[in-house]
Coordinates of C-alpha atoms and ligand atoms in Angstrom, one line a residue:
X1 CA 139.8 38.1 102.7
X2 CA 137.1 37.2 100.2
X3 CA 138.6 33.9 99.1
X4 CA 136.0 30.7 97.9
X5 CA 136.2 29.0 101.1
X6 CA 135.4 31.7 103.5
X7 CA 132.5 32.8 100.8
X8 CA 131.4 28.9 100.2
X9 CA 131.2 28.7 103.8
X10 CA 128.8 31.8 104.3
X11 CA 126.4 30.2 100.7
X12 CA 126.5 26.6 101.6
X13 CA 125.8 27.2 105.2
X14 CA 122.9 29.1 104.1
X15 CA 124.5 32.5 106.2
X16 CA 124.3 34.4 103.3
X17 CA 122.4 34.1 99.9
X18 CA 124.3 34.5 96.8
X19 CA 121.8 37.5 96.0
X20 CA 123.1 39.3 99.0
X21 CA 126.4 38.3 98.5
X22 CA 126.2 40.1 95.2
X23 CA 124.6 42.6 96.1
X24 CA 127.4 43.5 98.9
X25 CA 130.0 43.0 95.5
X26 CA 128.0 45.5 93.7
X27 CA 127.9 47.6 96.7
X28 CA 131.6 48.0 97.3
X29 CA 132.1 48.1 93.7
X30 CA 129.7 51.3 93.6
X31 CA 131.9 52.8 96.5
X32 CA 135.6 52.2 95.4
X33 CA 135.8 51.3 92.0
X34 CA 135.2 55.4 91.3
X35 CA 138.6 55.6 92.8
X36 CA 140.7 52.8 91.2
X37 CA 138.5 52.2 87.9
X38 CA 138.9 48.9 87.5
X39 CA 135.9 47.6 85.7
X40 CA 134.8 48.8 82.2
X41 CA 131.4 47.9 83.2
X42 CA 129.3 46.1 85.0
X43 CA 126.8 43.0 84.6
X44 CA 124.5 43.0 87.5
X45 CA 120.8 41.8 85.5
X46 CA 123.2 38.5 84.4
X47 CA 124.4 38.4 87.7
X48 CA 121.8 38.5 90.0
X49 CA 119.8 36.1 87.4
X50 CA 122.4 33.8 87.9
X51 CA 122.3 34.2 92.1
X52 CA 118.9 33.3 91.8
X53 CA 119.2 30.3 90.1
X54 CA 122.6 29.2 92.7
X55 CA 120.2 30.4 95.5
X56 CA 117.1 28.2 94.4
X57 CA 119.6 25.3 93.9
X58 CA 120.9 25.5 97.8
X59 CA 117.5 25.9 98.9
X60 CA 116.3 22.6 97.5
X61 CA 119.5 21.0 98.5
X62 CA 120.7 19.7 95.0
X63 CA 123.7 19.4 93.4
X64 CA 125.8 22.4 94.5
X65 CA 128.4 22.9 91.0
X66 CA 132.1 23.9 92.1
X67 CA 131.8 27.6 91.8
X68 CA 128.3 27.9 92.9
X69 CA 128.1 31.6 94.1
X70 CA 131.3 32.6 93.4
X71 CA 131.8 36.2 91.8
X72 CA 133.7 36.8 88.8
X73 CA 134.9 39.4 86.8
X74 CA 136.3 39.0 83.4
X75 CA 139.1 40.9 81.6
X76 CA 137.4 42.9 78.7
X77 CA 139.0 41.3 76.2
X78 CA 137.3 37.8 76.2
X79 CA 133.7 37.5 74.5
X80 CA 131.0 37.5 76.8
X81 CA 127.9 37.2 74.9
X82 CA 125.4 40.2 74.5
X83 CA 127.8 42.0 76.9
X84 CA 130.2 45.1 75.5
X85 CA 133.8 43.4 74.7
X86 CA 136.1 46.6 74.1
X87 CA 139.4 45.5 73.8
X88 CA 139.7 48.7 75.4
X89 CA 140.2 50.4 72.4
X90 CA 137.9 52.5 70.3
X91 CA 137.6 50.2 67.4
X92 CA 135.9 48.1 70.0
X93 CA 134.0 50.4 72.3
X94 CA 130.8 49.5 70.7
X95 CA 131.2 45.7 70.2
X96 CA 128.5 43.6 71.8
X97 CA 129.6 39.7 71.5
X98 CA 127.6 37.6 69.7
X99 CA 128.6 34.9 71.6
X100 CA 130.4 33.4 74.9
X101 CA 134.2 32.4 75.2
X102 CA 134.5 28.8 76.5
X103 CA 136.5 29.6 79.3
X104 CA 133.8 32.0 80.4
X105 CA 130.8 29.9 79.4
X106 CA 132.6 26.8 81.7
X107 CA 132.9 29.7 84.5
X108 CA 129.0 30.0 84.4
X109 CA 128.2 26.3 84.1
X110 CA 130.5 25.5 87.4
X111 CA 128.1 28.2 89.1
X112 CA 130.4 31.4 89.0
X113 CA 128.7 34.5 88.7
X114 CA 129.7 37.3 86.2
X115 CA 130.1 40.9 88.1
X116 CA 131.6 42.6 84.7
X117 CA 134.4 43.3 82.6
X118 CA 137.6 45.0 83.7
X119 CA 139.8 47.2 82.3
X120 CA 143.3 46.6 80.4
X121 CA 146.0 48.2 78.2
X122 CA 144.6 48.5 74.3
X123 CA 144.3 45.5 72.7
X124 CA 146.2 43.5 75.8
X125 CA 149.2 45.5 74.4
X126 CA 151.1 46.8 77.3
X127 CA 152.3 46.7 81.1
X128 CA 150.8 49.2 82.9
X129 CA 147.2 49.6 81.7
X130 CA 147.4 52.7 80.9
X131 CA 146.6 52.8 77.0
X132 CA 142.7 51.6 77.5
X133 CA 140.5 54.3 76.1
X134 CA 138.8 53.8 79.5
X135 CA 141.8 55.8 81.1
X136 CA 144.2 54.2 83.6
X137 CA 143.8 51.9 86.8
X138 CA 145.2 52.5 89.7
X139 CA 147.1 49.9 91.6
X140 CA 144.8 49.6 95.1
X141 CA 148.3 49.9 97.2
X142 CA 149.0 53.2 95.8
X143 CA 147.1 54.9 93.4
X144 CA 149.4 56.9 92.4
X145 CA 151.1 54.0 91.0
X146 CA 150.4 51.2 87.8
X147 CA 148.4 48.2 88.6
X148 CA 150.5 46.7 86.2
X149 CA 149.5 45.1 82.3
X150 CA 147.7 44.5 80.4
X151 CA 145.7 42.6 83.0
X152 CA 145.2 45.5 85.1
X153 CA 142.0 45.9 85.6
X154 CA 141.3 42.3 86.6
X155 CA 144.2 42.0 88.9
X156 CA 143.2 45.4 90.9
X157 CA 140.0 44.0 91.3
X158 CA 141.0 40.9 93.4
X159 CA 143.8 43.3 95.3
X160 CA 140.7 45.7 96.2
X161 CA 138.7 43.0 96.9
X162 CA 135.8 44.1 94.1
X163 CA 135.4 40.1 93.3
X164 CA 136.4 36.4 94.0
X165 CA 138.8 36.3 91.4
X166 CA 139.0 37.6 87.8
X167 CA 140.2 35.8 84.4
X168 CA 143.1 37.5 82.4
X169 CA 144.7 36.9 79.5
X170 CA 148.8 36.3 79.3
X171 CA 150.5 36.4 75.8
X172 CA 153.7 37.7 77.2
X173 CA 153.4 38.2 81.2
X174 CA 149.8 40.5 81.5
X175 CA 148.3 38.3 83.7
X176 CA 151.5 37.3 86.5
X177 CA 152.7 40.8 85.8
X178 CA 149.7 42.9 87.3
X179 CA 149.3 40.0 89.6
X180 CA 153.0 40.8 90.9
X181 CA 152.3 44.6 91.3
X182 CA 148.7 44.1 93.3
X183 CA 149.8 41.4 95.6
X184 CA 147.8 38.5 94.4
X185 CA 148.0 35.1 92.6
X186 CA 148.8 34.9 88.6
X187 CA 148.6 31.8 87.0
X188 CA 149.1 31.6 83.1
X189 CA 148.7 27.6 81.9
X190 CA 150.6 25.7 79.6
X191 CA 149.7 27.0 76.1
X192 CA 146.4 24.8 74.6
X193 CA 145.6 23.9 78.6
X194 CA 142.6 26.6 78.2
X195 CA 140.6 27.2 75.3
X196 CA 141.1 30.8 73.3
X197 CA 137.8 30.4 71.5
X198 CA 136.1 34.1 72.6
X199 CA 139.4 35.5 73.4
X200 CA 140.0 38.7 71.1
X201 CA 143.6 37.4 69.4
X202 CA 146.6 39.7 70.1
X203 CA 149.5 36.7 69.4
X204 CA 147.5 33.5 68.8
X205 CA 151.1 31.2 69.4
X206 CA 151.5 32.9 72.9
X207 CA 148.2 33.6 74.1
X208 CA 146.4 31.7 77.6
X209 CA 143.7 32.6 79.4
X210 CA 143.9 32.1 83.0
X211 CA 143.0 33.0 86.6
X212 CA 144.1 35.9 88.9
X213 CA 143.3 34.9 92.3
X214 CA 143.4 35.6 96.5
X215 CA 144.9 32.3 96.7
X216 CA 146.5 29.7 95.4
X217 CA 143.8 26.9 95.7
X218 CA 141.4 29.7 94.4
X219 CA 143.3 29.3 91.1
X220 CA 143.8 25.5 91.1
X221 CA 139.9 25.6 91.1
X222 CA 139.6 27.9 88.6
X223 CA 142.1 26.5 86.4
X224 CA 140.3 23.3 86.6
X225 CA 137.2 24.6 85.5
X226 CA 138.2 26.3 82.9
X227 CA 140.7 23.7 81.1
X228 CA 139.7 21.0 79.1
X229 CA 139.3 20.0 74.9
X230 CA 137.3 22.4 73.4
X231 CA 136.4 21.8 69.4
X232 CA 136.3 25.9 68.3
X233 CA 140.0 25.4 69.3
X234 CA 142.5 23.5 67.1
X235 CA 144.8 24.4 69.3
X236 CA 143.5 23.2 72.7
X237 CA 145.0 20.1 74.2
X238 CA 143.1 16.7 74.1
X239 CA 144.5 16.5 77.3
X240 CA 142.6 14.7 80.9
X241 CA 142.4 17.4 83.2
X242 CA 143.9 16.8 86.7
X243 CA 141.9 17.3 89.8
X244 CA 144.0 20.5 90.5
X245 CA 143.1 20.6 94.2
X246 CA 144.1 17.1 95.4
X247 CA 147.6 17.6 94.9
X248 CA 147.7 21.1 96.5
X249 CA 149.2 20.2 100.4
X250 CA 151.5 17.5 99.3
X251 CA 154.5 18.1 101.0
X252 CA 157.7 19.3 98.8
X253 CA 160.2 17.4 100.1
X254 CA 161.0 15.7 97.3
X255 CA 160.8 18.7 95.0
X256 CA 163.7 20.3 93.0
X257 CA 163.4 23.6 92.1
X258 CA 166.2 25.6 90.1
X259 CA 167.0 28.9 90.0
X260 CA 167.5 30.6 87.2
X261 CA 171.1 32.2 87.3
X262 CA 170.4 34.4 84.4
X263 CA 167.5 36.4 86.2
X264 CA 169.8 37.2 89.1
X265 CA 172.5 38.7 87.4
X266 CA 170.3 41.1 85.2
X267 CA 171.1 44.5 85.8
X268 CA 167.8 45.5 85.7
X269 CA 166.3 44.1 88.3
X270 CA 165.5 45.9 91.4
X271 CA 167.7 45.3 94.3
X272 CA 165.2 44.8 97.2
X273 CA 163.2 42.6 94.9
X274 CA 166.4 40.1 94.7
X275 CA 166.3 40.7 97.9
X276 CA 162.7 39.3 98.8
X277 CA 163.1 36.6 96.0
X278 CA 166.1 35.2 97.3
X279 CA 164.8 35.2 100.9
X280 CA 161.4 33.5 99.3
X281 CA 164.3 30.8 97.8
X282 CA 165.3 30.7 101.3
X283 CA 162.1 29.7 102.3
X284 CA 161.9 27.0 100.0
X285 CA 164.6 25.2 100.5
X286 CA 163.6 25.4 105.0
X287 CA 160.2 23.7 103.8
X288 CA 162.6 20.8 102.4
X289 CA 162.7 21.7 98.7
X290 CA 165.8 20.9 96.8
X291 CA 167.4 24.3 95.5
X292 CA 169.9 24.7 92.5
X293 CA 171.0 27.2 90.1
X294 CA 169.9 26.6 86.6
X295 CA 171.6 28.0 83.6
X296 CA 169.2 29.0 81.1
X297 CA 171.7 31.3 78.8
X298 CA 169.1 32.6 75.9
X299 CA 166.9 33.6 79.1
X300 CA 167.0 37.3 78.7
X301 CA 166.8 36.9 74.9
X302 CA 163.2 36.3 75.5
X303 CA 162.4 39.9 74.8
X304 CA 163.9 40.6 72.0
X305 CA 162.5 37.2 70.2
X306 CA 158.9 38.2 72.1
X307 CA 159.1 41.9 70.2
X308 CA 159.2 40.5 66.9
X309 CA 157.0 37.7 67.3
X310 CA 154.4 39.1 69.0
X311 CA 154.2 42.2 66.8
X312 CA 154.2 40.0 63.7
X313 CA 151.3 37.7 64.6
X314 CA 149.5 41.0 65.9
X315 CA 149.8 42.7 62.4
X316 CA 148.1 39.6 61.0
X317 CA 145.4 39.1 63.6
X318 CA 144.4 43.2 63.8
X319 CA 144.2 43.3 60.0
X320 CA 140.6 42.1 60.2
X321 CA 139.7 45.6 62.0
X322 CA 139.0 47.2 58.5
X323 CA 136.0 49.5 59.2
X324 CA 134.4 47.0 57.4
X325 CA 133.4 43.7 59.1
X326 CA 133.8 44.8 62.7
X327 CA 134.0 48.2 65.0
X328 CA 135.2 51.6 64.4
X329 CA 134.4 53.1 61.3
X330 CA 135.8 56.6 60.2
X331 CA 132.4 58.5 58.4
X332 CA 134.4 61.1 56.5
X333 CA 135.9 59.0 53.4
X334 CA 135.3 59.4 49.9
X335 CA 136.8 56.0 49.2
X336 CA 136.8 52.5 50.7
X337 CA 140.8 52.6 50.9
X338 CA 140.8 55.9 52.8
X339 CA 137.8 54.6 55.3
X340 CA 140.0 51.9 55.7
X341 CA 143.2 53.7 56.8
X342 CA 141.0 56.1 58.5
X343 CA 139.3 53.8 60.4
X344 CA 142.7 52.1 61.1
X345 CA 144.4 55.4 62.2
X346 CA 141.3 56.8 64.4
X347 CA 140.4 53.6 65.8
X348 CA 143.5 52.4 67.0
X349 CA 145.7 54.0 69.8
X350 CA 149.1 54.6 69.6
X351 CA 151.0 51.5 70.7
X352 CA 148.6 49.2 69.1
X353 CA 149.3 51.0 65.9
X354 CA 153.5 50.7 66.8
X355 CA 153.0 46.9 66.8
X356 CA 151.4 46.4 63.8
X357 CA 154.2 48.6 62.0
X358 CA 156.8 46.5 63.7
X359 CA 155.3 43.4 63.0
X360 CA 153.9 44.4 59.2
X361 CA 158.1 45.5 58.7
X362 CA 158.9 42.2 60.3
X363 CA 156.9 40.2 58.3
X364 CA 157.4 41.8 54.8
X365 CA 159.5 40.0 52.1
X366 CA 162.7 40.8 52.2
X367 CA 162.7 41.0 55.9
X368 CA 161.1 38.3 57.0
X369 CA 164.0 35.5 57.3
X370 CA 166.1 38.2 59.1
X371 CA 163.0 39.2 61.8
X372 CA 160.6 37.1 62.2
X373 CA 162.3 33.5 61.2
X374 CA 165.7 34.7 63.3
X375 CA 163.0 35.2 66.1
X376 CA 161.2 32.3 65.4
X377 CA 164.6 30.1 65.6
X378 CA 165.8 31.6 68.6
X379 CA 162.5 30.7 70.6
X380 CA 163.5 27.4 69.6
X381 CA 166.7 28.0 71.9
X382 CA 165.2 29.4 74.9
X383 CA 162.4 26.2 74.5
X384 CA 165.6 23.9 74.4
X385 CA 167.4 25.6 77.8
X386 CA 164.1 25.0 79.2
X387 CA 164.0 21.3 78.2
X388 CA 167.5 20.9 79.1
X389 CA 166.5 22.3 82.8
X390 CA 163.7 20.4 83.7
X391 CA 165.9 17.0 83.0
X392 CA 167.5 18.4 86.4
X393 CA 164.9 20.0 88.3
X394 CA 160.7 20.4 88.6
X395 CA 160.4 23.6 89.0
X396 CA 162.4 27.2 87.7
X397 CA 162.5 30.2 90.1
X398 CA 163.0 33.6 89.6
X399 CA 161.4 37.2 90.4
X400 CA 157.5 38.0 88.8
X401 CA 158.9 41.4 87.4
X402 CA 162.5 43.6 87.4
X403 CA 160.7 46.0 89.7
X404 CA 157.7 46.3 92.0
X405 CA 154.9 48.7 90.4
X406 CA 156.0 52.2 88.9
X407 CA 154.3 55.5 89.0
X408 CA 151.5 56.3 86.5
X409 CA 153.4 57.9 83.8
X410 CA 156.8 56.7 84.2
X411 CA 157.5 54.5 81.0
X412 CA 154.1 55.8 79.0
X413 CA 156.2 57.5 76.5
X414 CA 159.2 55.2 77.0
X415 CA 157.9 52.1 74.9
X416 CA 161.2 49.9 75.1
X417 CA 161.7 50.6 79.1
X418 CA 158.1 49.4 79.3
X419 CA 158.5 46.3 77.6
X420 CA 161.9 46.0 79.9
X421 CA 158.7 44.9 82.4
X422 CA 158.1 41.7 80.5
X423 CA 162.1 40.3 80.5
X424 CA 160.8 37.4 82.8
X425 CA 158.0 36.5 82.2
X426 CA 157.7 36.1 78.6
X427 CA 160.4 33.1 77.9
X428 CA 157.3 30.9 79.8
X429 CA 154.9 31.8 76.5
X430 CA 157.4 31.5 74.1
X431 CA 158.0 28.2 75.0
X432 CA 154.1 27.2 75.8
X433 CA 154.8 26.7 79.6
X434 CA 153.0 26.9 82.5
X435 CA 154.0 29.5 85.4
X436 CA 152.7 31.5 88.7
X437 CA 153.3 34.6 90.4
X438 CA 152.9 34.5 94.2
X439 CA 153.3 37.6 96.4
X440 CA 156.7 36.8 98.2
X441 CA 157.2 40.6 99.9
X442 CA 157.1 44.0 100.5
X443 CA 159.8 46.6 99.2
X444 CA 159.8 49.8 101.6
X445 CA 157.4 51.6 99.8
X446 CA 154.9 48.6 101.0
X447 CA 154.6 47.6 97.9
X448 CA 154.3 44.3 96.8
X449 CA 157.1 41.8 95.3
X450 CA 156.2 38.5 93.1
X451 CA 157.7 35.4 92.6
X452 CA 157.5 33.5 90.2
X453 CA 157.5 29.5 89.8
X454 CA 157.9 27.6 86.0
X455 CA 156.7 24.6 85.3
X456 CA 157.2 21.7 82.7
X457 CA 154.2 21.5 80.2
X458 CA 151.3 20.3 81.8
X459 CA 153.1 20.2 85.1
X460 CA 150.5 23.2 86.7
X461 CA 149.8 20.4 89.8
X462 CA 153.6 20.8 90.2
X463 CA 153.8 25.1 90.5
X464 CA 150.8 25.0 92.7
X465 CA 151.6 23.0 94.7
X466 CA 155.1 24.8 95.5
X467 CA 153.1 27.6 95.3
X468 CA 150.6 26.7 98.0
X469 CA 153.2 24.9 100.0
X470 CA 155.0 28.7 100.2
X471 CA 151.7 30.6 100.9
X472 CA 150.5 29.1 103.9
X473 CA 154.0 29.0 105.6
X474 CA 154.6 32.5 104.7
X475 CA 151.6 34.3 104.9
X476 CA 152.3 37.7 102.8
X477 CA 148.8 39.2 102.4
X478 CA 147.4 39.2 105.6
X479 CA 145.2 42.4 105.1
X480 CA 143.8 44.1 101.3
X481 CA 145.2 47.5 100.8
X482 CA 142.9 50.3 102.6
X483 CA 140.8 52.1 99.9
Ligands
LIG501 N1 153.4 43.5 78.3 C1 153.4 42.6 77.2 C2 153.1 43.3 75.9 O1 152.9 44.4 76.0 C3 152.6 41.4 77.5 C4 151.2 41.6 77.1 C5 150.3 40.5 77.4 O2 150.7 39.5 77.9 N2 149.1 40.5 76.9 O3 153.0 42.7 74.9

């Protein structure tokens, strides 16, 4: 497995250069990317620029940064300047950024190096990236199946082993979902941990960059990197960031993790993934860890609250795609107002335009105390249960996802069975808090089964920690899929 020790091993020892570590990325990229697509595109003049510079650095022995060497791919929906940033959609497909996210830009400054962008559902609106104007990805397990959303592409990379580790975006599950279907490590931050300056809004009160990973120590390191103050961000936390690694292998003895009863009982979810969770639970609690059962009752009210709020700050935020200032613009109009809509109605795919009809109805006068304050009131509820938790235990348990991944094609017409995909992880972004998904199994199609792990805000030294802890004792991903 590519992780950043085995690779930091090969650069620092001087076994490999990072030019011909690339160059091997690029390589296998070339070879199997054609059959799970992945990446939108890739960036190999930036990247081997910035090998060069990591490889002159090792050879004069000097200060080696964190990441030096590492590769990196970057969901396409975070600004990455003079590169392409599609959004997947066609009102971006032409959009060059004029400048670099922070999270991104911090990526490059620690040393990683930027293979290319990767695929995802339009606008970061879905669960099974199958809506990007790119066409779908294929999960590398089975490629008949969904690597999951909207993080797709980003999380199928890692599973195929096409680069280090990626960076998604999660506003209500798309980058621990897609973790969960391609058996690797999703870690969405405490809202305002990571800066959103350069990440293309979707829903600006539920949006986090973060990292999908091999490992869990792979994303602690990220996840340090990346966090921190950032002044194009008002609402990025002033906050010292913790030395993510360091806490990693204490042991978690002491720890008390809950489980939420809610999850458990839903009808919904798949019975061999209770299965796997439960046994993970099991697992737990033989490493030491305390184990309870939490009620959280307004759980599973999370995605009905998520569907209205999420719509409603998406209408808002997508309003700026006018044909005017950015993108897609339709030629044949004989007025500004019709270019407009056209533009709008060409340039937009079908879900993305759903969501801003939902939220635009939501938000309207007349509707808006009944929608989008209701909504807005009952995310106050499911932020209290989790208050009211975590004054008993550390840490909340349940399963990544209802189900492992689907077949391409299953839900794409079936909008509200698709969103039935986010029931457990979005309750973590509407109430700002951090959480991970860590392979915990296999179903009996061999495919794999996530857990999940919720922490209090901040708490992300917590989650790993657990989360590392259960790793290395139970070793779930000993080989990638075969591609
Ligand atoms: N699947 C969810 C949605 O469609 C979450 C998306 C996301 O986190 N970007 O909205």
């Amino acid at each position: 497995m590519m992780n950043f020790s085995s690779l930091r091993q090969k650069i620092i020892t001087k076994n490999a250069s990072v030019k011909e570590i690339i160059n091997d990325f690029f390589s296998k990229i070339e070879l199997i990317n054609p059959k799970i697509n992945a990446y939108t595109c890739t960036t190999r003049e930036i990247a081997e620029a910035q090998a060069n510079k990591i490889d002159k650095i090792i050879q004069n022995d000097e200060y080696i940064p964190p990441l030096a060497g590492l590769p990196i791919a970057i969901k396409d929906n975070i600004c990455t300047k003079g590169v392409v940033t599609s959004c997947s959609s066609k009102m971006l497909k032409h959009f060059i950024a004029p400048y670099e996210s922070t999270a991104s830009r911090k990526l490059w400054s620690s040393g990683g190096i930027f293979l290319g962008k990767t695929n995802l559902d339009e606008f970061a609106m879905g669960s099974s990236t199958e809506t990007s104007i790119f066409g779908v990805t294929s999960n590398p397990w089975d490629t008949n199946r969904v690597p999951g959303g909207s993080s797709g592409g980003s999380a199928a990379s890692v599973a195929a082993g096409l680069c280090a580790a990626a960076i998604g975006s999660d506003t209500g599950g798309s980058i621990r979902q897609p973790a969960s279907f391609c058996g690797v490590v999703g870690l969405k931050p405490t809202y305002g941990r990571v800066s959103r300056w350069g990440l293309i809004a979707f829903a600006s009160s539920l949006d986090q960059i973060g990292p999908i990973t091999n490992t869990v120590s792979d994303a602690a390191e990220i996840l340090y990197s990346i966090s921190g103050k950032d002044s194009y961000d008002s609402t990025c936390l002033d906050k010292p960031v913790p030395n993510y690694l360091s806490d990693l292998n204490k042991p978690i003895k002491a720890i008390k993790i809950g489980i939420i009863k809610e999850c458990f009982e839903h009808p919904g979810l798949n019975p061999e993934v209770k299965e796997s969770v439960l046994s993970g639970v099991e697992r737990f609690r033989a490493l030491g860890a305390h184990i309870t059962e939490i009620e959280c009752p307004r759980f599973n009210d999370g995605i009905a609250t998520y569907y209205v709020i999420a719509p409603s700050e998406a209408s808002a935020n997508l309003a700026r795609y006018d044909g005017v200032k950015y993108g897609y613009r339709s030629a044949e109009a004989p007025n500004l107002l019709e270019m407009t809509s056209k533009s709008r109605a060409d340039g937009f795919g079908i879900e993305v335009q759903r969501r801003i009809l939902i939220g635009t109805y939501a938000l309207s006068a007349g509707y808006n105390d009944a929608y989008y304050k209701k909504a807005q009131k009952v995310r106050t509820l499911i932020r209290n249960d989790f208050d009211k938790a975590f004054e008993k235990v550390d840490i909340l348990l349940t399963p990544t996802c209802p189900t492992t991944a689907f077949l391409k094609g299953d839900f794409v017409n079936d909008p509200l069975s698709m969103y039935l995909s986010d029931l457990l992880t979005v309750p973590a972004n509407l109430a700002g808090l951090p959480a991970i998904s860590i392979p915990c199994g296999f179903d009996k199609n061999g495919l794999p089964i996530g857990l999940q792990l919720i922490g209090n805000v901040l708490e992300e030294n917590k989650i790993l920690n657990a989360a590392n802890i259960f790793e290395i004792d139970a070793q779930i991903i000993k080989n990638k899929p075969l591609l």
